[in-house]
Short mmCIF file of C-alpha atoms and ligand atoms in Angstrom, two decimals:
data_model
loop_
_atom_site.label_atom_id
_atom_site.label_comp_id
_atom_site.label_asym_id
_atom_site.label_seq_id
_atom_site.Cartn_x
_atom_site.Cartn_y
_atom_site.Cartn_z
CA MET A 1 35.78 35.88 52.00
CA HIS A 2 33.16 36.41 49.29
CA PRO A 3 34.21 39.25 46.91
CA LEU A 4 31.09 41.22 47.89
CA PHE A 5 32.65 41.80 51.32
CA THR A 6 36.00 43.10 50.02
CA LEU A 7 36.78 46.80 49.74
CA GLU A 8 36.43 46.60 45.94
CA GLY A 9 33.10 44.82 46.32
CA ARG A 10 31.83 47.41 48.76
CA LYS A 11 32.94 50.26 46.49
CA ASP A 12 31.26 48.78 43.42
CA PRO A 13 29.28 45.54 43.84
CA HIS A 14 27.54 45.79 40.42
CA PRO A 15 29.98 43.64 38.37
CA ILE A 16 29.77 40.92 41.05
CA TYR A 17 25.97 41.02 41.02
CA LYS A 18 25.90 40.82 37.23
CA ARG A 19 27.88 37.59 37.36
CA LEU A 20 25.79 36.18 40.21
CA ARG A 21 22.52 36.90 38.36
CA ALA A 22 23.87 35.06 35.32
CA GLU A 23 25.60 32.14 37.02
CA GLU A 24 24.51 31.69 40.63
CA PRO A 25 21.22 33.55 41.19
CA ALA A 26 20.78 31.92 44.60
CA VAL A 27 24.11 31.45 46.35
CA GLN A 28 25.08 30.51 49.89
CA ILE A 29 27.61 32.89 51.39
CA LEU A 30 29.31 33.10 54.77
CA GLU A 31 28.90 36.42 56.54
CA PRO A 32 32.57 36.95 57.38
CA TYR A 33 32.24 38.74 60.71
CA ARG A 34 29.88 36.51 62.60
CA LYS A 35 30.51 33.49 60.40
CA VAL A 36 26.82 33.05 59.69
CA PRO A 37 25.82 31.33 56.40
CA PHE A 38 22.97 32.88 54.42
CA TRP A 39 21.37 32.58 50.97
CA LEU A 40 21.66 35.62 48.72
CA LEU A 41 19.09 36.14 45.95
CA THR A 42 20.08 38.48 43.12
CA ARG A 43 17.40 38.22 40.39
CA TYR A 44 14.38 40.55 40.40
CA THR A 45 11.74 37.81 40.25
CA ASP A 46 13.35 35.66 42.96
CA CYS A 47 13.75 38.67 45.27
CA SER A 48 10.19 39.90 44.86
CA ASP A 49 8.78 36.34 45.09
CA MET A 50 10.67 35.69 48.32
CA LEU A 51 9.67 39.02 49.87
CA ARG A 52 5.96 38.35 49.44
CA ASP A 53 6.14 34.67 50.41
CA PRO A 54 4.66 33.97 53.88
CA ARG A 55 6.93 30.91 54.16
CA PHE A 56 9.75 33.33 55.02
CA GLY A 57 9.54 34.88 58.48
CA LYS A 58 11.13 37.77 60.33
CA ASP A 59 10.30 36.94 63.93
CA PHE A 60 13.44 35.18 65.12
CA THR A 61 11.92 34.46 68.51
CA LYS A 62 10.01 31.68 66.70
CA LEU A 63 13.26 29.78 66.21
CA PRO A 64 14.37 27.25 68.82
CA PRO A 65 16.99 28.84 71.15
CA GLU A 66 19.82 26.62 69.89
CA GLU A 67 19.08 27.74 66.31
CA ARG A 68 19.06 31.38 67.36
CA ASN A 69 22.40 30.94 69.04
CA ARG A 70 23.83 29.13 66.03
CA LEU A 71 22.65 31.94 63.76
CA ARG A 72 23.79 34.47 66.34
CA MET A 73 20.40 36.10 66.17
CA SER A 74 20.08 36.79 69.85
CA GLY A 75 21.99 39.05 72.14
CA GLU A 76 23.09 42.63 71.71
CA PHE A 77 19.93 44.16 70.41
CA GLU A 78 17.22 42.26 72.21
CA VAL A 79 16.17 45.38 74.12
CA LEU A 80 15.61 47.32 70.90
CA GLY A 81 14.73 44.56 68.50
CA LYS A 82 11.01 44.20 69.08
CA HIS A 83 9.56 46.20 66.20
CA MET A 84 7.50 45.78 63.03
CA LEU A 85 10.51 44.83 60.90
CA SER A 86 11.19 41.89 63.18
CA ALA A 87 7.55 40.82 63.45
CA ASP A 88 5.26 38.55 61.44
CA PRO A 89 1.48 38.93 61.17
CA PRO A 90 -0.62 39.50 63.22
CA ASP A 91 1.88 41.45 65.41
CA HIS A 92 3.32 43.11 62.34
CA SER A 93 -0.05 44.48 61.21
CA ARG A 94 -0.85 45.78 64.69
CA LEU A 95 2.48 47.59 65.09
CA ARG A 96 2.49 49.02 61.58
CA SER A 97 -1.08 50.31 61.77
CA LEU A 98 -0.21 52.30 64.92
CA VAL A 99 2.11 54.62 62.96
CA ALA A 100 0.96 54.17 59.37
CA LYS A 101 -1.29 57.24 59.63
CA ALA A 102 1.69 59.51 60.28
CA PHE A 103 3.45 58.54 57.04
CA THR A 104 0.74 58.66 54.37
CA PRO A 105 1.55 60.72 51.24
CA GLN A 106 -1.09 63.33 52.24
CA ILE A 107 0.32 63.85 55.74
CA VAL A 108 3.87 63.88 54.46
CA GLU A 109 2.96 66.48 51.82
CA GLY A 110 2.19 68.82 54.74
CA LEU A 111 5.91 68.76 55.61
CA ARG A 112 7.00 70.13 52.22
CA GLY A 113 7.46 73.73 53.40
CA ARG A 114 9.45 72.75 56.47
CA ILE A 115 11.70 70.36 54.54
CA SER A 116 12.41 73.08 51.93
CA THR A 117 13.35 75.55 54.67
CA ILE A 118 15.74 73.04 56.25
CA ALA A 119 17.32 72.32 52.83
CA GLU A 120 17.74 76.03 51.98
CA ASN A 121 19.27 76.75 55.40
CA LEU A 122 21.74 73.88 55.12
CA VAL A 123 23.00 75.15 51.76
CA SER A 124 23.25 78.73 53.10
CA ASP A 125 25.17 77.53 56.18
CA ALA A 126 27.57 75.45 54.10
CA VAL A 127 28.28 78.31 51.67
CA ALA A 128 28.76 80.73 54.56
CA ARG A 129 31.28 78.37 56.13
CA ASP A 130 33.22 77.77 52.92
CA ALA A 131 32.17 79.28 49.60
CA SER A 132 34.29 76.84 47.61
CA GLY A 133 33.01 73.44 48.69
CA MET A 134 31.77 71.01 51.37
CA ASP A 135 31.40 67.40 52.33
CA LEU A 136 27.90 66.79 51.00
CA VAL A 137 27.26 63.90 53.40
CA SER A 138 27.95 65.59 56.74
CA GLN A 139 26.78 69.06 55.78
CA PHE A 140 23.67 68.34 53.77
CA SER A 141 22.54 64.75 53.09
CA TYR A 142 22.79 63.70 56.73
CA PRO A 143 21.34 66.68 58.64
CA LEU A 144 18.35 67.06 56.28
CA PRO A 145 16.48 63.76 56.91
CA VAL A 146 17.76 63.52 60.47
CA THR A 147 16.31 66.92 61.38
CA VAL A 148 13.02 66.00 59.71
CA ILE A 149 12.61 62.65 61.50
CA ALA A 150 13.76 64.13 64.82
CA GLU A 151 11.15 66.91 64.57
CA LEU A 152 8.45 64.45 63.55
CA LEU A 153 9.17 62.14 66.47
CA GLY A 154 9.83 64.93 68.93
CA VAL A 155 13.49 64.12 69.60
CA PRO A 156 15.59 67.24 70.35
CA ALA A 157 17.83 68.15 67.40
CA SER A 158 20.62 68.82 69.89
CA ASP A 159 20.89 65.04 70.44
CA GLN A 160 21.82 64.42 66.80
CA ASP A 161 25.50 63.87 67.52
CA ASP A 162 24.69 61.02 69.89
CA PHE A 163 22.49 59.40 67.26
CA ARG A 164 25.16 59.67 64.64
CA ARG A 165 27.63 57.96 66.96
CA TRP A 166 25.18 55.23 67.87
CA THR A 167 24.01 54.50 64.35
CA THR A 168 27.60 54.42 63.06
CA THR A 169 28.33 51.69 65.63
CA LEU A 170 25.30 49.75 64.44
CA PHE A 171 26.59 49.64 60.90
CA THR A 172 30.16 48.72 61.81
CA PRO A 173 30.96 45.01 61.63
CA ALA A 174 31.54 43.53 65.08
CA ASP A 175 33.33 40.23 65.47
CA THR A 176 35.80 40.58 68.34
CA ASP A 177 34.57 40.36 71.94
CA GLU A 178 35.54 43.99 72.40
CA GLN A 179 33.50 45.15 69.40
CA LEU A 180 30.53 43.07 70.49
CA ALA A 181 30.72 44.59 73.97
CA HIS A 182 30.80 48.06 72.40
CA LEU A 183 27.74 47.20 70.27
CA ARG A 184 25.91 45.95 73.34
CA ALA A 185 26.78 49.08 75.30
CA THR A 186 25.56 51.24 72.42
CA GLY A 187 22.28 49.34 72.32
CA PHE A 188 21.89 50.00 75.99
CA GLU A 189 22.62 53.74 75.60
CA PHE A 190 19.94 53.94 72.92
CA PHE A 191 17.52 52.10 75.18
CA GLN A 192 18.14 54.37 78.15
CA TYR A 193 17.79 57.44 75.98
CA PHE A 194 14.38 56.35 74.71
CA MET A 195 13.15 55.34 78.17
CA ALA A 196 14.00 58.81 79.46
CA LEU A 197 12.29 60.47 76.49
CA ILE A 198 9.17 58.35 76.99
CA GLU A 199 9.06 59.34 80.66
CA ARG A 200 9.32 63.03 79.75
CA ARG A 201 6.47 62.77 77.23
CA ARG A 202 4.37 60.73 79.63
CA ALA A 203 4.67 63.55 82.18
CA GLU A 204 4.20 66.32 79.63
CA PRO A 205 2.67 65.23 76.31
CA ARG A 206 3.37 67.33 73.22
CA ASP A 207 2.11 67.38 69.68
CA ASP A 208 4.62 64.82 68.39
CA LEU A 209 4.80 61.15 67.43
CA VAL A 210 6.47 60.02 70.67
CA SER A 211 3.61 61.47 72.72
CA GLY A 212 1.07 59.83 70.36
CA LEU A 213 2.74 56.46 70.78
CA VAL A 214 2.98 56.86 74.56
CA ALA A 215 -0.80 57.41 74.56
CA ALA A 216 -1.24 54.20 72.52
CA GLU A 217 0.95 52.35 75.01
CA GLU A 218 -1.07 53.62 77.93
CA GLY A 219 -4.24 52.60 76.09
CA GLY A 220 -3.48 49.04 77.20
CA ASP A 221 -2.83 46.04 75.05
CA ARG A 222 -2.00 47.88 71.84
CA LEU A 223 1.68 48.56 72.47
CA SER A 224 4.01 47.28 75.19
CA THR A 225 6.84 49.48 76.51
CA GLN A 226 9.38 47.24 74.81
CA GLU A 227 7.50 47.59 71.52
CA LEU A 228 7.35 51.35 71.99
CA VAL A 229 11.12 51.56 72.43
CA GLY A 230 11.61 49.24 69.44
CA MET A 231 9.32 51.44 67.31
CA LEU A 232 11.23 54.64 68.14
CA PHE A 233 14.53 52.90 67.50
CA LEU A 234 13.37 51.58 64.11
CA LEU A 235 11.93 54.91 62.97
CA LEU A 236 15.04 56.80 63.98
CA VAL A 237 17.52 54.38 62.43
CA ALA A 238 15.42 53.94 59.28
CA GLY A 239 15.17 57.71 59.00
CA HIS A 240 18.93 58.08 59.53
CA GLU A 241 20.95 55.87 57.23
CA THR A 242 18.70 55.62 54.20
CA THR A 243 17.54 58.96 52.78
CA VAL A 244 21.02 60.31 53.58
CA ASN A 245 22.48 57.87 51.11
CA LEU A 246 19.76 58.31 48.52
CA ILE A 247 20.57 62.04 48.32
CA THR A 248 24.32 61.37 48.25
CA ASN A 249 24.23 58.51 45.73
CA GLY A 250 21.72 60.40 43.59
CA MET A 251 23.86 63.55 43.39
CA LEU A 252 26.89 61.41 42.60
CA ALA A 253 24.97 59.71 39.76
CA LEU A 254 24.10 63.16 38.35
CA MET A 255 27.76 64.22 38.54
CA ASP A 256 28.76 60.95 36.84
CA HIS A 257 26.22 61.59 34.03
CA PRO A 258 26.46 65.28 33.02
CA GLU A 259 24.11 64.85 30.06
CA GLU A 260 21.35 63.48 32.34
CA ARG A 261 21.99 66.29 34.80
CA GLU A 262 21.58 68.88 32.02
CA ARG A 263 18.40 67.16 30.90
CA LEU A 264 17.00 67.40 34.44
CA VAL A 265 18.02 71.04 34.91
CA ALA A 266 16.37 71.92 31.58
CA ASP A 267 13.16 70.07 32.50
CA PRO A 268 12.36 70.08 36.25
CA SER A 269 9.16 68.13 35.58
CA LEU A 270 11.54 65.13 35.48
CA LEU A 271 12.46 65.53 39.18
CA GLU A 272 10.15 62.80 40.44
CA SER A 273 11.17 60.27 37.81
CA ALA A 274 14.84 61.21 38.38
CA VAL A 275 14.49 60.31 42.07
CA GLU A 276 12.84 56.99 41.12
CA GLU A 277 15.78 56.31 38.82
CA MET A 278 18.24 57.16 41.61
CA LEU A 279 16.42 54.63 43.81
CA ARG A 280 16.70 51.98 41.10
CA TYR A 281 20.18 52.73 39.80
CA CYS A 282 21.97 53.47 43.08
CA GLY A 283 19.47 52.74 45.85
CA PRO A 284 20.85 53.20 49.37
CA VAL A 285 19.64 49.88 50.81
CA GLU A 286 21.71 47.18 49.15
CA THR A 287 20.05 44.14 50.70
CA THR A 288 16.98 43.58 52.81
CA THR A 289 17.33 42.49 56.42
CA TYR A 290 17.45 38.75 57.17
CA ARG A 291 14.49 36.46 56.82
CA PHE A 292 14.45 32.74 57.60
CA ALA A 293 12.58 29.87 55.98
CA LEU A 294 9.67 28.59 58.06
CA GLU A 295 9.71 25.39 55.97
CA ASP A 296 11.78 24.06 53.02
CA VAL A 297 11.25 26.38 50.03
CA GLU A 298 12.45 26.05 46.44
CA ILE A 299 13.53 29.31 44.89
CA GLY A 300 16.10 30.42 42.30
CA GLY A 301 16.93 26.78 41.50
CA VAL A 302 17.88 25.82 45.06
CA THR A 303 16.10 24.53 48.15
CA ILE A 304 16.31 26.82 51.13
CA ARG A 305 15.90 24.55 54.14
CA LYS A 306 13.79 25.29 57.16
CA ASN A 307 15.50 27.82 59.50
CA GLU A 308 18.12 28.89 56.92
CA LEU A 309 18.69 32.61 56.44
CA VAL A 310 18.04 34.54 53.26
CA LEU A 311 18.69 38.05 51.94
CA ALA A 312 17.37 39.71 48.79
CA SER A 313 19.81 42.04 47.03
CA LEU A 314 17.58 44.95 46.06
CA LEU A 315 20.47 46.71 44.34
CA SER A 316 21.03 43.68 42.14
CA ALA A 317 17.32 43.06 41.46
CA ASP A 318 16.98 46.65 40.25
CA ARG A 319 19.77 46.14 37.68
CA ASP A 320 18.28 42.88 36.40
CA GLU A 321 18.51 43.13 32.61
CA SER A 322 15.51 40.82 32.17
CA ARG A 323 13.34 43.31 34.04
CA PHE A 324 14.76 46.73 33.05
CA PRO A 325 15.76 47.42 29.45
CA ASP A 326 19.30 48.83 29.34
CA ALA A 327 19.50 48.30 33.10
CA ASP A 328 22.98 49.80 33.56
CA ARG A 329 21.93 53.06 31.94
CA PHE A 330 21.04 55.98 34.25
CA ASP A 331 17.97 57.56 32.63
CA VAL A 332 16.24 60.34 34.58
CA GLY A 333 13.09 59.93 32.48
CA ARG A 334 12.81 56.11 32.78
CA LYS A 335 9.24 54.85 32.61
CA PRO A 336 7.99 52.39 33.68
CA ASN A 337 10.31 51.99 36.64
CA LYS A 338 8.92 49.42 39.03
CA HIS A 339 12.05 49.12 41.19
CA ILE A 340 12.09 47.43 44.59
CA ALA A 341 14.50 49.81 46.35
CA PHE A 342 11.93 50.21 49.15
CA GLY A 343 11.48 46.46 49.47
CA TYR A 344 8.33 44.52 48.63
CA GLY A 345 5.46 42.74 50.36
CA ILE A 346 4.21 43.44 53.88
CA HIS A 347 7.45 45.09 55.03
CA PHE A 348 7.48 47.58 52.14
CA CYS A 349 9.10 50.75 53.48
CA LEU A 350 6.74 52.73 55.64
CA GLY A 351 8.79 55.90 55.11
CA ALA A 352 8.76 55.77 51.28
CA PRO A 353 6.54 58.88 50.79
CA LEU A 354 8.71 60.87 53.21
CA ALA A 355 11.99 59.67 51.66
CA ARG A 356 10.72 60.51 48.14
CA LEU A 357 9.66 64.01 49.13
CA GLU A 358 12.93 64.71 50.97
CA ALA A 359 14.97 63.53 47.98
CA VAL A 360 12.97 65.57 45.45
CA ILE A 361 13.41 68.72 47.55
CA ALA A 362 17.10 68.01 48.21
CA VAL A 363 17.99 67.43 44.56
CA GLU A 364 15.98 70.44 43.37
CA THR A 365 17.59 72.72 45.98
CA LEU A 366 21.14 71.53 45.27
CA LEU A 367 20.83 71.82 41.48
CA ARG A 368 19.37 75.31 41.75
CA ARG A 369 21.61 76.74 44.48
CA LEU A 370 24.89 75.04 43.56
CA PRO A 371 24.71 74.61 39.77
CA ARG A 372 28.45 74.15 39.36
CA MET A 373 28.79 71.39 41.94
CA LYS A 374 31.41 68.79 41.03
CA LEU A 375 33.39 66.07 42.76
CA ALA A 376 36.45 67.39 44.63
CA VAL A 377 38.35 64.09 44.82
CA PRO A 378 39.09 61.30 42.32
CA ARG A 379 36.05 59.05 41.87
CA GLY A 380 37.95 55.93 42.97
CA ASP A 381 38.90 57.51 46.32
CA LEU A 382 35.33 57.56 47.63
CA GLU A 383 35.11 55.16 50.54
CA PRO A 384 32.13 52.94 51.36
CA SER A 385 30.38 53.96 54.57
CA SER A 386 30.08 50.42 55.88
CA MET A 387 31.63 47.02 55.23
CA LEU A 388 28.28 45.29 55.81
CA LEU A 389 26.07 44.40 52.83
CA LEU A 390 23.00 46.24 54.06
CA LEU A 391 23.92 49.74 52.90
CA HIS A 392 25.17 51.04 49.58
CA ALA A 393 26.66 54.31 50.69
CA LYS A 394 29.66 56.61 50.74
CA LYS A 395 31.34 57.79 53.91
CA ARG A 396 32.00 61.28 52.52
CA LEU A 397 31.30 63.11 49.29
CA PRO A 398 33.64 66.10 48.99
CA VAL A 399 32.32 68.52 46.35
CA GLN A 400 33.39 71.89 44.95
CA PHE A 401 31.02 74.54 43.77
C1 HEM B 501 15.58 56.35 50.60
C2 HEM B 501 15.20 56.06 51.78
C3 HEM B 501 14.73 54.72 52.24
C4 HEM B 501 14.90 53.48 51.67
C5 HEM B 501 15.61 53.12 50.39
C6 HEM B 501 14.25 52.54 52.55
C7 HEM B 501 14.20 51.18 52.32
C8 HEM B 501 13.52 50.26 53.09
C9 HEM B 501 13.47 48.85 52.84
C10 HEM B 501 14.19 48.13 51.70
C11 HEM B 501 12.70 48.28 53.79
C12 HEM B 501 12.36 46.78 53.92
C13 HEM B 501 13.45 46.01 54.61
C14 HEM B 501 13.21 44.52 54.60
O1 HEM B 501 12.19 44.04 54.03
O2 HEM B 501 14.04 43.79 55.16
C15 HEM B 501 12.25 49.34 54.66
C16 HEM B 501 11.44 49.16 55.75
C17 HEM B 501 11.07 50.17 56.58
N1 HEM B 501 11.37 51.52 56.45
FE1 HEM B 501 12.45 52.38 54.98
N2 HEM B 501 13.71 53.20 53.62
C18 HEM B 501 13.97 54.54 53.47
C19 HEM B 501 13.60 55.56 54.29
C20 HEM B 501 12.80 55.41 55.40
C21 HEM B 501 12.36 56.46 56.26
C22 HEM B 501 12.68 57.95 56.07
C23 HEM B 501 11.62 55.89 57.25
C24 HEM B 501 10.92 56.51 58.43
C25 HEM B 501 10.55 57.28 58.89
C26 HEM B 501 11.57 54.46 56.99
C27 HEM B 501 10.91 53.54 57.76
C28 HEM B 501 10.83 52.19 57.51
C29 HEM B 501 10.12 51.25 58.36
C30 HEM B 501 9.38 51.57 59.63
C31 HEM B 501 10.27 49.99 57.77
C32 HEM B 501 9.70 48.66 58.28
C33 HEM B 501 8.36 48.41 57.64
C34 HEM B 501 7.73 47.09 58.05
O3 HEM B 501 8.38 46.22 58.62
O4 HEM B 501 6.52 46.93 57.79
N3 HEM B 501 12.31 54.21 55.87
N4 HEM B 501 12.76 50.54 54.20
#
């Protein structure tokens, strides 16, 4: 098994990436659960070049069926998998433009007041429950973005527990028949949930994103029902497991670097650049999702053959010493800071303005309300939230204040 997939590698992949960038910047690795080989790119330039290269595709339905089976790219999530992140142009552009309006910086700015209220209430609730400490993940970092995306879409907040259960299953490696069956059943639960929600909004439209998308679906050829379900699934999952970990990793980085934390507290005008540095230094999305080569492509000193899979390690790219001076230093005032934590090219994160605003509000609220916050367990005891490469995240973050 490649060291990146071990517990040590999941806890701290940076030393492994440093070696890969120096010695094997494009390396073929076997995904240990499904035994699928893929190329991993670790240098900044190779990652950004690959992500904007139209010779790499995302629409796996273009592969011949035997290739899809060999790569195990069909199956469990077919019912949910038809969305912009698994589409190439022109489908990609059509799907993305249907929701792009809802996530522009101007629209998102309108949510500032509501996001602040949610953040303040979460801190008050946690302190009321236990004035000495909390698990930052379950009591703050998770409910904040999940409440925001649920309200935006129009999904009842009371269903949050189901979503947590479902998304946890998604990010748990599945290799036995039993685990695969569980994954499939979870996909189906998700699907049924969304179908029921769509029916409710079709009967009684509201002022939310689900109703808006249902209207687009009814408008004819713009969105099929399967694409509508895929869109809701993508927005919910993307809004669930990402910002959560940006807030958690970012607060951990501040606790690891007390001098940078003091600098930020003394000068709140650094909040925005501090969040950019958190994205670069400890971004929550470790690698992109899979792409495959539509033809033979030379990159990073190797030839990636037609139909082979490739991943870009965003976490590694953003620590590339040839791109960022003193790359391993956490500097809340770093400028310029052209990180690729939100990806690059046509699939650049749609939710970036929302994620940035949520993180700025979260960090500001926590530093102000809980100024003495510190880690309540030894640093080395923090467990990774998933054994897959996709996320760079902690399962829990017990803190005292
Ligand atoms: C800190 C938080 C977040 C990070 C680091 C992040 C990161 C990313 C990355 C790296 C990608 C590209 C994946 C690839 O190319 O394989 C992506 C795509 C995407 N993200 Fe985010 N994301 C975050 C939050 C969000 C939020 C809050 C939403 C939604 C509401 C969202 C919605 C999306 C969507 C829809 C895509 C697909 C875009 C496309 O295919 O054109 N993300 N995100």
